[in-house]
GROMACS .gro file of C-alpha atoms in nm:
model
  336
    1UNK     CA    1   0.265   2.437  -2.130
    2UNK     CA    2   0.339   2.214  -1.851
    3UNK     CA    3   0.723   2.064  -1.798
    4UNK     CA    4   0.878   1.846  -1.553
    5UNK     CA    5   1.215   1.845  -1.443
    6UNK     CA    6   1.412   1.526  -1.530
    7UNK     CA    7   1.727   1.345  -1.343
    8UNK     CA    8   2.102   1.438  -1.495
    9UNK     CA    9   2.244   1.215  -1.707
   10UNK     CA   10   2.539   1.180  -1.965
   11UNK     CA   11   2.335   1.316  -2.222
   12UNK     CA   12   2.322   1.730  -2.216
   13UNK     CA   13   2.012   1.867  -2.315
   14UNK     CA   14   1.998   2.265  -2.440
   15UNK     CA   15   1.718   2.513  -2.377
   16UNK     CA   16   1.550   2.562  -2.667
   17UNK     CA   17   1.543   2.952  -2.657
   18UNK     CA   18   1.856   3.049  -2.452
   19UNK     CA   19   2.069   2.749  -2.573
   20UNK     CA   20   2.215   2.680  -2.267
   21UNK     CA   21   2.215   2.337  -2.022
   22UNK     CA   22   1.817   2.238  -1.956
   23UNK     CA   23   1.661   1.985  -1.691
   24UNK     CA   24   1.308   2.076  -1.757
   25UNK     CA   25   1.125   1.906  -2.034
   26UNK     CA   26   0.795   1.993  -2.243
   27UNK     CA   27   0.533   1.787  -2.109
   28UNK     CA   28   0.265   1.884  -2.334
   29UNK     CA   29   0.448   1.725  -2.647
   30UNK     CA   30   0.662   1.459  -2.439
   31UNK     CA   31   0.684   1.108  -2.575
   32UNK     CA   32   0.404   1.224  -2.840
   33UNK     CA   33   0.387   1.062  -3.222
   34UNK     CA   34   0.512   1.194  -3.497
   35UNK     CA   35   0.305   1.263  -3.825
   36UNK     CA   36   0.487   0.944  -3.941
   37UNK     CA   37   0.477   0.717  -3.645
   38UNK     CA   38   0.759   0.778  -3.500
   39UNK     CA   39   0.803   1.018  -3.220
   40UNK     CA   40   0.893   1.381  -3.140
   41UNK     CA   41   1.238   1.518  -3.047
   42UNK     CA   42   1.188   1.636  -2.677
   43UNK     CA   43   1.199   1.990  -2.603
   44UNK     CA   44   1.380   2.118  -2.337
   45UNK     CA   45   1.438   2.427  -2.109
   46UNK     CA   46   1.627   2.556  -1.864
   47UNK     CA   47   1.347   2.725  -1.689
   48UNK     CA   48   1.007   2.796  -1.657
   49UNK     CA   49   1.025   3.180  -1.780
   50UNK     CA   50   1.244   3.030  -2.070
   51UNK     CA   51   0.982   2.780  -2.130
   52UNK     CA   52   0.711   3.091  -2.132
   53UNK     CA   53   0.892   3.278  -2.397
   54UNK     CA   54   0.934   3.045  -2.605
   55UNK     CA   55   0.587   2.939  -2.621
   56UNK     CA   56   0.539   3.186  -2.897
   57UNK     CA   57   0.742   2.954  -3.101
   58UNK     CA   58   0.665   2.639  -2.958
   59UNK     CA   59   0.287   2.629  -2.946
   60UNK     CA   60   0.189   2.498  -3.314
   61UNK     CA   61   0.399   2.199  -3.292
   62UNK     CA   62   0.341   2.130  -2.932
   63UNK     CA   63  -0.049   2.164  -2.998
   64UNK     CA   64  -0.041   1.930  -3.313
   65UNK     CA   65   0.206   1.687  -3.086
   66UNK     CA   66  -0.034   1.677  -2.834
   67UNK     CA   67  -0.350   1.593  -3.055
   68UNK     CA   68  -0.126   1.314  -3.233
   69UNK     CA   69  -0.050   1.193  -2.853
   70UNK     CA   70  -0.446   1.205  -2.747
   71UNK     CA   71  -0.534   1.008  -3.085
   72UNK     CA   72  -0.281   0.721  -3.016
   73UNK     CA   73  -0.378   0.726  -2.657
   74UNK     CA   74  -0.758   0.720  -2.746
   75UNK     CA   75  -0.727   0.452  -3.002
   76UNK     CA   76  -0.513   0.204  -2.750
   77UNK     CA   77  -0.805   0.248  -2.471
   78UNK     CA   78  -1.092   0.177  -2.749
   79UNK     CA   79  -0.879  -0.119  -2.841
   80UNK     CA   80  -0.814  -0.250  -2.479
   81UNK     CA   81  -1.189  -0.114  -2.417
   82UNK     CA   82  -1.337  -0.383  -2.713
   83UNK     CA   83  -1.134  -0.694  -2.610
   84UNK     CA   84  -1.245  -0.737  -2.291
   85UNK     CA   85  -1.586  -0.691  -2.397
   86UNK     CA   86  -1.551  -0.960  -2.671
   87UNK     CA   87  -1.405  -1.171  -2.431
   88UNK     CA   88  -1.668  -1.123  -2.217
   89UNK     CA   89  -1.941  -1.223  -2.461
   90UNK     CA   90  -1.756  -1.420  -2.714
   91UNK     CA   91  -2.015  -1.643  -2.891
   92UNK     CA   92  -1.813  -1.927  -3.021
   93UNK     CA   93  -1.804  -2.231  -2.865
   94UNK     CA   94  -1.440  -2.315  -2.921
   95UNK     CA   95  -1.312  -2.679  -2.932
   96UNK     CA   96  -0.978  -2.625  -3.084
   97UNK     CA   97  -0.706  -2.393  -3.217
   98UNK     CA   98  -0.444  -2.417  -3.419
   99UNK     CA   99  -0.183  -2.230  -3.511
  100UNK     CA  100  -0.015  -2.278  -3.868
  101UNK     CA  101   0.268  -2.072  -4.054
  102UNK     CA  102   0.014  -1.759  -4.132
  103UNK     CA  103  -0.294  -1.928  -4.042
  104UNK     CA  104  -0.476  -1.940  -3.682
  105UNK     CA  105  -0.746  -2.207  -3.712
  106UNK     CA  106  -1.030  -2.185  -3.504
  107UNK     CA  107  -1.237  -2.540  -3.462
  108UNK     CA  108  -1.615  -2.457  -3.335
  109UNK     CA  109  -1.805  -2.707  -3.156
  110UNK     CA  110  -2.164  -2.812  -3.145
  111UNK     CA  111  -2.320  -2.579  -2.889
  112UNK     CA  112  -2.530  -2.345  -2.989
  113UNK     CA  113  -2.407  -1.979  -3.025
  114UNK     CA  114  -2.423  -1.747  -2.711
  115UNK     CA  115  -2.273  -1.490  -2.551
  116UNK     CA  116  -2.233  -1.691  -2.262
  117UNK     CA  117  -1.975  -1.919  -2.385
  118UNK     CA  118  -1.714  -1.920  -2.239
  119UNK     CA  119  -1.345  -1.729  -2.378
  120UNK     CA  120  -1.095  -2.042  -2.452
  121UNK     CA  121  -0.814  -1.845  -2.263
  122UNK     CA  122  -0.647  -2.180  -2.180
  123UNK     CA  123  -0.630  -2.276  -2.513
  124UNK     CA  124  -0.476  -1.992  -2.668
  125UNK     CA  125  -0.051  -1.960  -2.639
  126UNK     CA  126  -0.011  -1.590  -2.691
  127UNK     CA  127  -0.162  -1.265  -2.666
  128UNK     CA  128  -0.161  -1.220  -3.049
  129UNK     CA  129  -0.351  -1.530  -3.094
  130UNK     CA  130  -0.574  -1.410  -2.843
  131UNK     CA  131  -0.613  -1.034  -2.987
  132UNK     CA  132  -0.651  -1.236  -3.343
  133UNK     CA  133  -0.943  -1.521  -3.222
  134UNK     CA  134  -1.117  -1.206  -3.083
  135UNK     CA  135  -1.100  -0.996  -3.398
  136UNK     CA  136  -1.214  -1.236  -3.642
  137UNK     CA  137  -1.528  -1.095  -3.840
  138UNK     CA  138  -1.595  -0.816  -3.552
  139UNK     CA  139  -1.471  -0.481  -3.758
  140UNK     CA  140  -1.812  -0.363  -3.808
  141UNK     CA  141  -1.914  -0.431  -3.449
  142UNK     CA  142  -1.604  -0.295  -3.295
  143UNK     CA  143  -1.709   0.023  -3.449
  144UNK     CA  144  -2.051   0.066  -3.318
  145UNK     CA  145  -1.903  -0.067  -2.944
  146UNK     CA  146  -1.634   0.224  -2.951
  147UNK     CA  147  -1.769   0.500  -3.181
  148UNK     CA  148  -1.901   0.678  -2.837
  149UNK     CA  149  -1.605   0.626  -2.637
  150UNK     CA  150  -1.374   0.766  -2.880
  151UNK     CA  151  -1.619   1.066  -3.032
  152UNK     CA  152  -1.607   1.142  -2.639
  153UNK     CA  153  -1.253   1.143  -2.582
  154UNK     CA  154  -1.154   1.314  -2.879
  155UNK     CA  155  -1.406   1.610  -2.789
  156UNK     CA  156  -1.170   1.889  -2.715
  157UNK     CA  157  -0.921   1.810  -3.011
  158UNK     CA  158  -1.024   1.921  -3.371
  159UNK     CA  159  -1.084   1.558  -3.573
  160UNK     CA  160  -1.302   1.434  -3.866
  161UNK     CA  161  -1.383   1.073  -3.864
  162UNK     CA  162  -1.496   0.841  -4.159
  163UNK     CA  163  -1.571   0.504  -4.247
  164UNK     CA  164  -1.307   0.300  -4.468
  165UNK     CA  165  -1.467  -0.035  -4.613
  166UNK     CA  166  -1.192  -0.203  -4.748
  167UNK     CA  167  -1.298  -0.533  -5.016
  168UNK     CA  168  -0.945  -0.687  -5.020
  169UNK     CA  169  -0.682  -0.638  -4.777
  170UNK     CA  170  -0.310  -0.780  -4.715
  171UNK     CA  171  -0.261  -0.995  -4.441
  172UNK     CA  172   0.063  -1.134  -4.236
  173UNK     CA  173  -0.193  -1.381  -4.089
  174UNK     CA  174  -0.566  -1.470  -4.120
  175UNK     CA  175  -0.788  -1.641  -3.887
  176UNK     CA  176  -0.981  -1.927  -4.036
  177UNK     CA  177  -1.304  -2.062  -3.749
  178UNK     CA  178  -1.432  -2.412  -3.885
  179UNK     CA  179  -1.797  -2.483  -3.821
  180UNK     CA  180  -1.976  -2.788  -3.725
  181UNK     CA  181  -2.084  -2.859  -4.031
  182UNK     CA  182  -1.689  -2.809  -4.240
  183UNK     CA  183  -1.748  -2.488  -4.361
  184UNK     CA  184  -1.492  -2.267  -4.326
  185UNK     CA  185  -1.527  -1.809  -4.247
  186UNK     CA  186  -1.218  -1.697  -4.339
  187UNK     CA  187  -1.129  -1.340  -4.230
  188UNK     CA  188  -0.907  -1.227  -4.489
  189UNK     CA  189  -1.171  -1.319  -4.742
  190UNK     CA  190  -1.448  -1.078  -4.620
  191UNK     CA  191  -1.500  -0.706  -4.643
  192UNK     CA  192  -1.325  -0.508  -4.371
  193UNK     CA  193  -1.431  -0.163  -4.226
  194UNK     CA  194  -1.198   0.080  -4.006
  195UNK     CA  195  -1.223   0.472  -3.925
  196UNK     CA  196  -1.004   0.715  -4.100
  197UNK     CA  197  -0.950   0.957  -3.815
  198UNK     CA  198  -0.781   1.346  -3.954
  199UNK     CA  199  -0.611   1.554  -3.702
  200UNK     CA  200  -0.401   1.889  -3.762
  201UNK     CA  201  -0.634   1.959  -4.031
  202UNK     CA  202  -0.399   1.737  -4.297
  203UNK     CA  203  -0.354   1.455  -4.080
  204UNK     CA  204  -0.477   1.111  -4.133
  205UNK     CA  205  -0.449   0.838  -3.947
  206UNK     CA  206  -0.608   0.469  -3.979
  207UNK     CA  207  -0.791   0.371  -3.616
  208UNK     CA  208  -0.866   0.003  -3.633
  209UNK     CA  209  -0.910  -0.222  -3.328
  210UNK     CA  210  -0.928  -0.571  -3.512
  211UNK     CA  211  -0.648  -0.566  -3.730
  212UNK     CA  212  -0.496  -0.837  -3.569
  213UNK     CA  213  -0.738  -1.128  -3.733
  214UNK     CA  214  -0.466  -0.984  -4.027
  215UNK     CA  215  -0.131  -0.976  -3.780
  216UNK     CA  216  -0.163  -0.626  -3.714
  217UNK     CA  217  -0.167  -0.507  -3.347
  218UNK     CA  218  -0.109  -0.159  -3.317
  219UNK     CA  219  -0.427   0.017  -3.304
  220UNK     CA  220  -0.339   0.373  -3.498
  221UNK     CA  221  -0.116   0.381  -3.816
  222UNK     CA  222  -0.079   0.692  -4.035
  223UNK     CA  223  -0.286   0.668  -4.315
  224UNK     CA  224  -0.020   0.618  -4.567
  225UNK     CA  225   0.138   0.351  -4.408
  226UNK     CA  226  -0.187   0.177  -4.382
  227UNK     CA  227  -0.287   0.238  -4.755
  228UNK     CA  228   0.032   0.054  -4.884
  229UNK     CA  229   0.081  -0.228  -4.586
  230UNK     CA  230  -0.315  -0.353  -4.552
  231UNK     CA  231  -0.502  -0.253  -4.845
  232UNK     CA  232  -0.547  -0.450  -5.146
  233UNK     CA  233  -0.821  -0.260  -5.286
  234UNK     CA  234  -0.992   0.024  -5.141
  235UNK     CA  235  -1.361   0.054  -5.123
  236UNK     CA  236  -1.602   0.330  -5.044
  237UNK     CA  237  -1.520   0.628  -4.745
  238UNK     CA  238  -1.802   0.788  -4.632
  239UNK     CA  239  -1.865   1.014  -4.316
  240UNK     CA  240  -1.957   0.855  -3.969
  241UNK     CA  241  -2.283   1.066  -3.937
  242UNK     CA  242  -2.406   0.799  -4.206
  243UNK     CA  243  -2.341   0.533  -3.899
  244UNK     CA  244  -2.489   0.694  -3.626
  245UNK     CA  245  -2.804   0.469  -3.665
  246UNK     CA  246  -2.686   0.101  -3.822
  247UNK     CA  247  -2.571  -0.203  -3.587
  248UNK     CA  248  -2.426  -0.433  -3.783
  249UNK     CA  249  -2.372  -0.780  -3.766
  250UNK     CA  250  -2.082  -0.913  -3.534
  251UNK     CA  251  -1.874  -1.250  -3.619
  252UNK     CA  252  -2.212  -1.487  -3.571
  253UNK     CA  253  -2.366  -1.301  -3.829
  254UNK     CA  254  -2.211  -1.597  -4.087
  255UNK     CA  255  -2.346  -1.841  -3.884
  256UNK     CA  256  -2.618  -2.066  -4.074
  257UNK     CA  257  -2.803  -2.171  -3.734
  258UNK     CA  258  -3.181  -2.063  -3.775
  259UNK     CA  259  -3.264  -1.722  -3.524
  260UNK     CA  260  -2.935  -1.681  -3.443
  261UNK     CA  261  -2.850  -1.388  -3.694
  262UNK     CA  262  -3.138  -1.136  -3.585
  263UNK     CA  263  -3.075  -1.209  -3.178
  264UNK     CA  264  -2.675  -1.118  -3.210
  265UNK     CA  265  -2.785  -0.809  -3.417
  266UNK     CA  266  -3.029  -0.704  -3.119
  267UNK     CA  267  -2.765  -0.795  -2.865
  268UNK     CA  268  -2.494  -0.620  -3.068
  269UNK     CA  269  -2.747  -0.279  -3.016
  270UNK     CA  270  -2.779  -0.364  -2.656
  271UNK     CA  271  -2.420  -0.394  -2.587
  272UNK     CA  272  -2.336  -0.118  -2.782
  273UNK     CA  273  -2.529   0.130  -2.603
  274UNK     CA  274  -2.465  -0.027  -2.298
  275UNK     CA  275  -2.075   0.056  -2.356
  276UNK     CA  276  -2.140   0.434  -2.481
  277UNK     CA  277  -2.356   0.501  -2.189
  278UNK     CA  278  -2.112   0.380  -1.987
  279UNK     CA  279  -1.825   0.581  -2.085
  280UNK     CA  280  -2.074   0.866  -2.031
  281UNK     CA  281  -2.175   0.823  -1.687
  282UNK     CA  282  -1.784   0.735  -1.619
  283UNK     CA  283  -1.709   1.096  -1.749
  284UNK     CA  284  -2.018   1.225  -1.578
  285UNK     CA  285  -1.883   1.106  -1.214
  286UNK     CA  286  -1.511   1.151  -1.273
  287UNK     CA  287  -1.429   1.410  -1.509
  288UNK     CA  288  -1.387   1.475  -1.853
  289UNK     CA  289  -1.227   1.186  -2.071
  290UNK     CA  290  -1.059   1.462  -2.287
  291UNK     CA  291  -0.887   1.592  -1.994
  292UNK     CA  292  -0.761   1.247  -1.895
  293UNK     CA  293  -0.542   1.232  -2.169
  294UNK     CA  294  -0.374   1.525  -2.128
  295UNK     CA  295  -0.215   1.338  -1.794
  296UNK     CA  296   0.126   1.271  -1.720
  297UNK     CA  297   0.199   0.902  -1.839
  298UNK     CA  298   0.165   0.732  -1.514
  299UNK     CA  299  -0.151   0.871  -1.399
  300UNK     CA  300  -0.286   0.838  -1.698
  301UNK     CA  301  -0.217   0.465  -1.705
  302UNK     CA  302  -0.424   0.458  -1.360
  303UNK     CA  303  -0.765   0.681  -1.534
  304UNK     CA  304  -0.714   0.465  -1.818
  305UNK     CA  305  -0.761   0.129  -1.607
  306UNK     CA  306  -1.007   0.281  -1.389
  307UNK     CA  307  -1.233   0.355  -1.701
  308UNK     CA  308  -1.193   0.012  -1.855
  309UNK     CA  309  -1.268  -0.140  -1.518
  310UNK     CA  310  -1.606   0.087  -1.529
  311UNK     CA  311  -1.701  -0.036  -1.887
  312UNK     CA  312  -1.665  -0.368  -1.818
  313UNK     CA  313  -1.797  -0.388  -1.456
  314UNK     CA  314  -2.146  -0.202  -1.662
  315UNK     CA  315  -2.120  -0.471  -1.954
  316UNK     CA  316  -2.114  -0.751  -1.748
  317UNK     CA  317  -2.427  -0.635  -1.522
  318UNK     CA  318  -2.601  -0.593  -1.882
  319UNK     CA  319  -2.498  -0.977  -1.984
  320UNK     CA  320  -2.592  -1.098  -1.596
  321UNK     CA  321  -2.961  -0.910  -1.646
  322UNK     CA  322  -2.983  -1.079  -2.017
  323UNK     CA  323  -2.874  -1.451  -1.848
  324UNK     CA  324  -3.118  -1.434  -1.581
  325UNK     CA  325  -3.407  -1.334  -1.817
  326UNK     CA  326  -3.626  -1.630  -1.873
  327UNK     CA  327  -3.588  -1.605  -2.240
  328UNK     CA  328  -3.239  -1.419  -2.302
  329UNK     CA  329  -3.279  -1.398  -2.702
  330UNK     CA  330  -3.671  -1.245  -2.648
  331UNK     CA  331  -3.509  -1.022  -2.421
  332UNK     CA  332  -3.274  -0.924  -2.626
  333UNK     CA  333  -3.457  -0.837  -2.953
  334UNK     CA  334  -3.711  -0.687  -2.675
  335UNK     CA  335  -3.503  -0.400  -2.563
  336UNK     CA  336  -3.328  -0.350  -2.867
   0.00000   0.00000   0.00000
């Protein structure tokens, strides 16, 4: 039932119980989602024992605003969380991109796949095409790399979480990688899989990192809006407990080259655990993630960058142990 007091301007705001001028503002539900996207009128008061009296009144809404504003914040740090592990490990080698109408081609070269090729940063013109080259055929993996992160965030708001295979969906723009040998993956042509997160007991909302191999870049959509702007056809939802155990295949997992499949399964596992544990032990030195996102915007921003920093600093050790192993795929399917 926090509020913060906010610099005069032409615009009068009332007090929500007495009705009369206010300069204090609700921070629990400020700048929070609506249940359609859109965002909450601001509540305002002209005092703090205002403010406490009408918290009677106040507290549903503010309490469902405020899970709505933890989901969206938890979903964009899982998002931001996965691409710069991707980019860290990306396992194409990449000789080419380009960019056509509603198409992003993606031309692979000869090299073997690896997580230590390198991102093609300098070949990409935008972040979109960046977000988009990073998403392609990594839905399933995304999950397993942010199901802990986001389970722990969410931990002091009331949520069920599912998984949402989708056969056919509607794209503003695929991604298309080219192989060696002419054959072509094309995203929009395989099976994608997303959570379906429900708040507020009657709440759903779509959580999906990689929707922008499709032209889709915001990370949380109701679930409505999802159903009728990115599914074609709708496949099986079933609850994440069912999850808990698989690791499935990232984007080299359609690659024909011999070995390659069951290695980037066992280094999917290892990187996966490696980014749960991680976002652990950062909540186990600094405080509890839920808390974090019931910070004012600004220092939340900071905890937010702090954490990512943490994830990343712990993936990359994990890749550096992996490259200096004699034999990196042995390794791999070793620990896993």
């Amino acid at each position: 039932m926090d509020s913060s007091t906010e610099e005069a301007d032409e615009t009068i705001n009332i007090c929500a119980r007495c009705r009369e001028a206010a300069t204090k503002i609700c921070d629990g539900c400020r700048q929070a989602p609506d249940a359609e996207g859109g965002h909450v009128e601001s509540v305002w008061y002209c005092s703090v024992k205002c403010q406490e009296a009408d918290w009677t009144y106040h507290k549903s809404d503010c309490k469902k605003a405020q899970a709505r504003k933890s989901l969206y914040r938890v979903a964009e740090t899982a998002q931001l969380a996965f691409f710069r592990l991707v980019e860290r490990i990306f396992d194409l080698d990449v000789v080419g991109l380009e960019a056509k109408e509603e198409t992003l081609y993606v031309r692979e070269g000869p090299k073997d796949r690896s997580i230590f090729n390198a991102f093609p940063s300098e070949q990409l013109n935008s972040d979109q095409d960046k977000q988009a080259a990073m998403a392609w055929m990594n839905c399933g993996s995304s999950e397993d790399y942010v199901q802990v992160l986001v389970e722990t965030m969410l931990q002091d708001v009331p949520f069920k979480v599912s998984e949402v295979r989708i056969p056919k969906v509607k794209y503003l723009r695929r991604v298309v990688v080219i192989e060696p040998d002419g054959h072509e993956s094309d995203s929009s042509k395989s099976e994608h899989v997303m959570f379906k997160i429900t708040i507020n007991e009657d709440e759903d909302y779509a959580l999906d990192v990689t929707g922008a191999q499709f032209g889709f870049y915001d990370p949380v959509t109701p679930w409505g809006s999802y159903q009728q702007t990115r599914i074609e056809t709708l496949g099986k939802i079933r609850p994440l407990k069912h999850l808990q155990d698989s690791h499935r295949l990232p984007s080299a997992g359609f690659s024909k080259q011999n070995g390659w499949d069951a290695t980037r399964k066992a280094l999917n596992r290892q990187f996966a655990k490696t980014f749960g544990t991680a976002s652990k032990a950062w909540q186990a030195k600094n405080g509890s993630l839920s808390a974090m996102l019931k910070l004012r915007e600004q220092t939340f921003r900071q905890r937010q960058g702090e954490l990512l920093d943490f994830i990343d600093e712990r993936v990359g050790a994990r890749q550096k142990q992996l490259q200096e192993a004699k034999d990196p795929e042995k390794e791999a399917l070793r620990a896993s």
